[in-house]
Short mmCIF file of C-alpha atoms in Angstrom, two decimals:
data_model
loop_
_atom_site.label_atom_id
_atom_site.label_comp_id
_atom_site.label_asym_id
_atom_site.label_seq_id
_atom_site.Cartn_x
_atom_site.Cartn_y
_atom_site.Cartn_z
CA MET I 25 13.13 224.17 19.48
CA ALA I 26 13.76 227.16 17.27
CA GLY I 27 17.24 228.39 16.44
CA LYS I 28 20.46 226.48 16.09
CA ARG I 29 20.39 222.96 17.42
CA GLU I 30 22.42 219.87 16.71
CA GLU I 31 20.67 216.79 15.39
CA ALA I 32 20.03 214.46 18.30
CA ARG I 33 18.38 211.43 16.71
CA ASP I 34 19.66 208.11 18.03
CA ASN I 35 22.81 209.58 19.58
CA GLY I 36 21.65 209.06 23.16
CA ARG I 37 22.17 212.70 24.07
CA GLY I 38 18.55 213.78 23.87
CA VAL I 39 17.68 217.22 22.51
CA VAL I 40 21.05 218.95 22.26
CA ILE I 41 20.97 222.66 23.06
CA SER I 42 24.07 224.37 21.69
CA ASP I 43 26.30 226.73 23.65
CA ASP I 44 25.21 229.70 21.55
CA TRP I 45 21.48 229.01 21.96
CA PRO I 46 20.06 232.36 23.18
CA GLY I 47 16.94 230.91 24.75
CA TYR I 48 13.69 232.84 24.97
CA HIS I 49 12.96 236.25 26.42
CA LEU I 50 11.11 236.05 29.73
CA ASP I 51 8.39 238.40 28.49
CA LEU I 52 7.21 235.71 26.07
CA PHE I 53 6.05 233.51 28.96
CA THR I 54 4.26 233.70 32.27
CA TYR I 55 6.32 233.12 35.40
CA PRO I 56 6.02 234.02 39.10
CA GLN I 57 6.59 237.76 39.36
CA HIS I 58 8.34 237.41 42.71
CA TYR I 59 11.27 236.19 40.61
CA TYR I 60 11.40 239.39 38.57
CA GLY I 61 15.05 240.23 37.96
CA ASP I 62 16.22 236.85 39.27
CA LEU I 63 16.26 235.12 35.88
CA ASN I 64 18.15 235.74 32.66
CA ARG I 65 16.08 233.81 30.13
CA VAL I 66 13.93 230.77 29.49
CA LEU I 67 16.13 227.94 28.30
CA ILE I 68 13.44 225.24 27.87
CA PRO I 69 9.73 226.12 27.94
CA HIS I 70 7.41 223.90 29.96
CA GLY I 71 5.51 222.65 26.91
CA VAL I 72 8.72 221.37 25.32
CA ILE I 73 9.58 219.54 28.55
CA VAL I 74 6.14 217.89 28.56
CA ASP I 75 6.46 216.69 24.96
CA ARG I 76 10.00 215.40 25.45
CA THR I 77 9.00 213.51 28.61
CA GLU I 78 6.21 211.76 26.71
CA LYS I 79 8.72 210.60 24.10
CA LEU I 80 11.13 209.37 26.79
CA ALA I 81 8.36 207.26 28.30
CA LYS I 82 7.75 205.60 24.92
CA ASP I 83 11.46 204.97 24.48
CA ILE I 84 11.71 203.42 27.94
CA MET I 85 8.78 201.08 27.34
CA ASN I 86 10.09 200.06 23.93
CA ASP I 87 13.51 199.38 25.42
CA ILE I 88 12.86 197.54 28.66
CA GLY I 89 9.63 195.88 27.59
CA TYR I 90 6.52 195.35 29.64
CA CYS I 91 8.04 194.27 32.93
CA ASP I 92 7.40 195.36 36.49
CA ILE I 93 9.50 198.38 37.45
CA ILE I 94 10.66 200.06 40.63
CA VAL I 95 11.09 203.75 39.91
CA LEU I 96 13.62 205.40 42.21
CA CYS I 97 13.01 209.13 42.18
CA VAL I 98 15.92 211.34 43.21
CA LEU I 99 14.54 214.15 45.35
CA LYS I 100 13.99 216.97 45.45
CA GLY I 101 14.72 218.26 41.97
CA GLY I 102 13.53 215.15 40.18
CA TYR I 103 10.01 214.99 41.57
CA LYS I 104 8.17 216.84 38.78
CA PHE I 105 10.04 215.06 36.00
CA CYS I 106 9.48 211.73 37.75
CA ALA I 107 5.76 212.37 38.28
CA ASP I 108 5.25 213.32 34.64
CA LEU I 109 7.37 210.44 33.36
CA VAL I 110 5.58 207.86 35.52
CA GLU I 111 2.19 209.20 34.44
CA ASN I 112 3.21 208.76 30.81
CA LEU I 113 4.48 205.24 31.52
CA LYS I 114 1.17 204.39 33.20
CA ASN I 115 -0.77 205.77 30.24
CA ILE I 116 1.19 203.53 27.88
CA SER I 117 0.53 200.55 30.15
CA ARG I 118 -3.20 201.32 30.38
CA ASN I 119 -3.47 201.44 26.60
CA SER I 120 -1.65 198.16 26.03
CA ASP I 121 -2.59 194.52 26.44
CA THR I 122 0.02 194.00 29.16
CA PHE I 123 -0.22 195.60 32.61
CA VAL I 124 3.02 197.02 34.00
CA SER I 125 3.30 197.31 37.77
CA MET I 126 5.22 200.42 38.84
CA LYS I 127 6.27 201.14 42.39
CA VAL I 128 7.82 204.53 43.13
CA ASP I 129 10.39 204.95 45.90
CA PHE I 130 12.40 208.01 46.81
CA ILE I 131 15.98 208.90 47.63
CA ARG I 132 17.20 212.37 48.47
CA LEU I 133 20.72 213.42 47.53
CA LYS I 134 22.49 216.66 48.33
CA SER I 135 25.33 217.64 46.02
CA TYR I 136 25.02 221.46 45.75
CA GLN I 137 25.11 224.46 48.03
CA ASN I 138 24.47 227.79 46.33
CA ASP I 139 25.77 227.13 42.80
CA GLN I 140 28.78 225.06 43.86
CA ALA I 141 29.05 221.28 43.89
CA LEU I 142 29.84 219.75 47.26
CA GLY I 143 32.87 217.55 47.58
CA ASP I 144 30.91 214.41 48.42
CA MET I 145 27.39 213.26 47.71
CA GLN I 146 25.24 213.32 50.81
CA ILE I 147 22.36 210.85 51.10
CA VAL I 148 19.60 212.43 53.12
CA GLY I 149 16.99 209.90 54.14
CA GLY I 150 16.46 206.31 53.09
CA ASP I 151 19.60 204.61 51.92
CA ASP I 152 18.45 201.01 52.42
CA PHE I 153 18.35 199.53 48.93
CA SER I 154 17.88 195.89 49.96
CA GLU I 155 14.36 195.81 48.48
CA LEU I 156 15.86 196.46 45.04
CA ALA I 157 17.51 193.03 44.93
CA GLY I 158 16.42 191.14 41.82
CA LYS I 159 14.18 194.00 40.65
CA ASN I 160 14.08 196.15 37.51
CA VAL I 161 15.09 199.63 38.63
CA LEU I 162 14.61 202.92 36.82
CA ILE I 163 16.42 205.83 38.48
CA VAL I 164 14.90 209.20 37.64
CA GLU I 165 17.18 212.21 38.11
CA ASP I 166 16.83 215.91 37.33
CA VAL I 167 20.38 216.86 36.27
CA VAL I 168 23.57 214.94 35.55
CA GLY I 169 26.56 217.25 35.78
CA THR I 170 29.95 215.70 36.40
CA GLY I 171 28.34 212.26 36.74
CA ARG I 172 30.09 211.55 40.04
CA THR I 173 26.90 211.75 42.10
CA MET I 174 25.08 209.25 39.90
CA LYS I 175 28.06 206.90 39.73
CA SER I 176 28.24 206.93 43.52
CA LEU I 177 24.53 206.14 43.80
CA LEU I 178 24.77 203.35 41.21
CA GLY I 179 27.68 201.84 43.11
CA LYS I 180 25.58 201.65 46.27
CA ILE I 181 22.58 200.13 44.48
CA LYS I 182 24.56 197.55 42.51
CA LYS I 183 25.74 195.96 45.77
CA TYR I 184 22.18 194.65 46.19
CA LYS I 185 22.20 193.00 42.74
CA PRO I 186 19.07 194.30 41.05
CA ASN I 187 18.06 192.54 37.84
CA MET I 188 18.39 195.74 35.80
CA ILE I 189 19.26 199.39 36.39
CA LYS I 190 18.44 202.16 33.96
CA VAL I 191 18.91 205.90 34.49
CA ALA I 192 16.68 208.61 33.05
CA SER I 193 17.79 212.21 33.51
CA LEU I 194 15.87 215.27 32.41
CA LEU I 195 19.09 217.22 31.82
CA VAL I 196 22.74 216.45 31.16
CA LYS I 197 25.21 219.32 31.35
CA ARG I 198 28.10 219.59 28.91
CA THR I 199 30.95 220.31 31.26
CA PRO I 200 34.73 219.75 31.14
CA ARG I 201 34.38 218.33 34.66
CA SER I 202 32.32 215.40 33.39
CA ASP I 203 33.69 211.93 34.03
CA GLY I 204 31.91 210.65 30.93
CA PHE I 205 28.83 209.18 32.57
CA GLN I 206 25.83 209.14 30.22
CA PRO I 207 22.30 208.22 31.34
CA ASP I 208 20.36 205.59 29.43
CA TYR I 209 17.67 208.18 28.68
CA THR I 210 18.32 211.91 28.39
CA GLY I 211 15.76 214.64 27.96
CA PHE I 212 18.03 217.55 27.05
CA GLU I 213 21.77 218.08 26.82
CA ILE I 214 22.47 221.66 27.87
CA PRO I 215 25.46 223.99 28.21
CA ASP I 216 27.24 224.23 31.55
CA LEU I 217 24.76 226.68 33.07
CA PHE I 218 23.08 226.79 36.47
CA VAL I 219 19.40 226.35 35.66
CA VAL I 220 16.29 226.46 37.82
CA GLY I 221 12.61 225.68 37.48
CA TYR I 222 10.47 222.60 36.90
CA ALA I 223 11.40 221.60 40.48
CA LEU I 224 15.12 222.39 40.01
CA ASP I 225 16.11 224.77 42.77
CA TYR I 226 18.67 227.24 43.99
CA ASN I 227 18.75 226.87 47.78
CA GLU I 228 15.10 225.71 47.71
CA TYR I 229 13.85 228.60 45.57
CA PHE I 230 12.45 228.45 42.01
CA ARG I 231 10.80 225.03 42.36
CA ASP I 232 7.46 226.73 41.60
CA LEU I 233 8.72 227.88 38.18
CA ASN I 234 7.31 225.75 35.32
CA HIS I 235 9.96 226.56 32.70
CA ILE I 236 13.65 225.72 32.95
CA CYS I 237 15.44 229.06 33.17
CA VAL I 238 18.94 230.41 33.60
CA ILE I 239 19.32 232.13 36.96
CA SER I 240 20.76 235.66 37.00
CA GLU I 241 23.61 236.89 39.19
CA GLN I 242 21.03 238.96 41.06
CA GLY I 243 19.06 235.80 41.77
CA LYS I 244 22.14 234.00 43.04
CA GLU I 245 22.97 236.81 45.43
CA LYS I 246 19.37 237.29 46.57
CA TYR I 247 18.93 233.66 47.62
CA ARG I 248 22.49 232.80 48.65
CA VAL I 249 22.91 231.05 52.01
#
């Protein structure tokens, strides 16, 4: 990405976007016009997300090897990242001599209302992880903020003794509230901003936005519940 950016090679933090990164002006990209005035800027364009996801898939395959995987997609914000990541993993498998079986399951977590984190993680839907026993599990998440939500989920899954658990997150926020949790695979490390788009939502809005953008105060008020 253009502009100031820290070197991210081999540090496990992904593409590191600095606090003073101005992003891109909205007029440089297409986006749904019903969100006019609801966004401040484009933080990560869709094309950059696509390229970074392809590289993450290669890193995952190189790391865990060609073994059968259960992908646990964290809904709802993780569905686009998960779909793109799994497609890249399948492409690597198809072009290799070893077939990798991938089963995708889903878990829905609720940890935000408006732009505020809830006190406790809420599991909405299937929380029976017994089928993960002895399996190789890849959890795919959209955003890691404080890390408490993911640590809580990992604690529940580990009780069923999977063979391996890895976590891939599209975004990790730099926040003083972090408990230090770091995913195994990170797409982008970003400032402590509330971002939307690429299936990340604000009260169920902005999922239809392809780019990852910073929501404006007008947008927060418009869609507040």
